[in-house]
Short mmCIF file of C-alpha atoms in Angstrom, two decimals:
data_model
loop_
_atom_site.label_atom_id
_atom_site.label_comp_id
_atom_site.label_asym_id
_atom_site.label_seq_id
_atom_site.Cartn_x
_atom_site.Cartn_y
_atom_site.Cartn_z
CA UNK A 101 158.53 97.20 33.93
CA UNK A 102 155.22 96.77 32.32
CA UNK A 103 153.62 93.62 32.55
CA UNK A 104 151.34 91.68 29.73
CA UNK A 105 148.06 90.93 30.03
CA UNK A 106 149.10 87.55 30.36
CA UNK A 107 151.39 88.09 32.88
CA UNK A 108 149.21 90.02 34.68
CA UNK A 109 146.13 87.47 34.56
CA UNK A 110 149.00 84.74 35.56
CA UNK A 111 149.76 86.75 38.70
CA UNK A 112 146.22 86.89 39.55
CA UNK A 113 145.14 83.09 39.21
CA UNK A 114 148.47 82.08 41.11
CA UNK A 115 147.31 84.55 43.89
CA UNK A 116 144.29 83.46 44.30
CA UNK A 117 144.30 80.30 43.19
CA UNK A 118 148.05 79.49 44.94
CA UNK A 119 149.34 77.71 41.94
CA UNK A 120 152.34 76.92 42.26
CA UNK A 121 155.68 78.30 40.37
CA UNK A 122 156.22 75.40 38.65
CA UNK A 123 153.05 74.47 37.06
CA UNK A 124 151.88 75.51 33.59
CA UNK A 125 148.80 78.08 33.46
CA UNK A 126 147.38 76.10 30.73
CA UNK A 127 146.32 73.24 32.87
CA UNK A 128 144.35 75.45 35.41
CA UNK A 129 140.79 75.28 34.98
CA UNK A 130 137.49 74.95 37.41
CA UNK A 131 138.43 71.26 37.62
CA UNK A 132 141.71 71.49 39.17
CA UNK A 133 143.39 73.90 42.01
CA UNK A 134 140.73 74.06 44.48
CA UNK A 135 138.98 76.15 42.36
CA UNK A 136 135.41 76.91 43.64
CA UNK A 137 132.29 79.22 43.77
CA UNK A 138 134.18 81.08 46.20
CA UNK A 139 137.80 81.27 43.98
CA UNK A 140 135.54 81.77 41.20
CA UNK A 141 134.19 84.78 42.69
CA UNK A 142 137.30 85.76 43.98
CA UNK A 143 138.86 85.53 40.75
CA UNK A 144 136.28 87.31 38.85
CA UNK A 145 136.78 90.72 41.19
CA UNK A 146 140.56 90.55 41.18
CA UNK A 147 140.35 90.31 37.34
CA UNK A 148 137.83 93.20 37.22
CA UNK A 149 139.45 95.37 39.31
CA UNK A 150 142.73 95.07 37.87
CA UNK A 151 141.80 95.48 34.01
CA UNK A 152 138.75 97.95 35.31
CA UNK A 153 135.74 96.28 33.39
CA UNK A 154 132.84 94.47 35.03
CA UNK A 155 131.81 91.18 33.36
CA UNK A 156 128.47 90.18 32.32
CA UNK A 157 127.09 87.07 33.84
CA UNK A 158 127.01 85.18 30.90
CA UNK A 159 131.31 86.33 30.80
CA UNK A 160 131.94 84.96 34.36
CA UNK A 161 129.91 82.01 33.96
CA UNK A 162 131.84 81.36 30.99
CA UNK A 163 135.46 82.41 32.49
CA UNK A 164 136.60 78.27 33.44
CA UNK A 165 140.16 78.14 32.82
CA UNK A 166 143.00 80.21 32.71
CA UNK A 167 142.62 80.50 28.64
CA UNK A 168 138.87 81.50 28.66
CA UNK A 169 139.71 84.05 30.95
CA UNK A 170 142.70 85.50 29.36
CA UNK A 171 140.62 85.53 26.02
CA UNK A 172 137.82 87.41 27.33
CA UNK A 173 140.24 89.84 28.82
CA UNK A 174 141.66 90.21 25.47
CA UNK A 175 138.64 91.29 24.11
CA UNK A 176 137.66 93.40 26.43
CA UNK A 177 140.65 95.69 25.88
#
């Protein structure tokens, strides 16, 4: 089975982030879920190695929730 870019980025941020099964995507951001420089970072190189572009600066500094990210993936595709 294919996954979705959605799906995909969802795997990711509960990987790294360890959110939990239960709890909506939309409500993860760099406010909530232990989410720090160092998850930031780690997100950022999960995210570019699995959709295999490299984000500017200006994208990961920008990348602060689950929706920024997956709309930057989007447009990156």
């Amino acid at each position: 089975m294919i996954e979705n870019t959605e799906a995909t980025l969802e795997r990711i941020f509960r990987s790294v982030l360890k959110v939990q099964p239960d709890e909506d995507m939309v409500s993860v951001s760099v406010e909530s879920h232990g989410w720090d420089s160092v998850a930031h970072l780690n997100l950022i190189l999960a995210v570019e190695q699995e959709f295999q572009f490299m984000m500017t600066p200006e994208e990961a500094s920008a990348a602060n929730s689950f929706r920024t990210m997956l709309d930057l993936v989007n447009s990156r595709r």
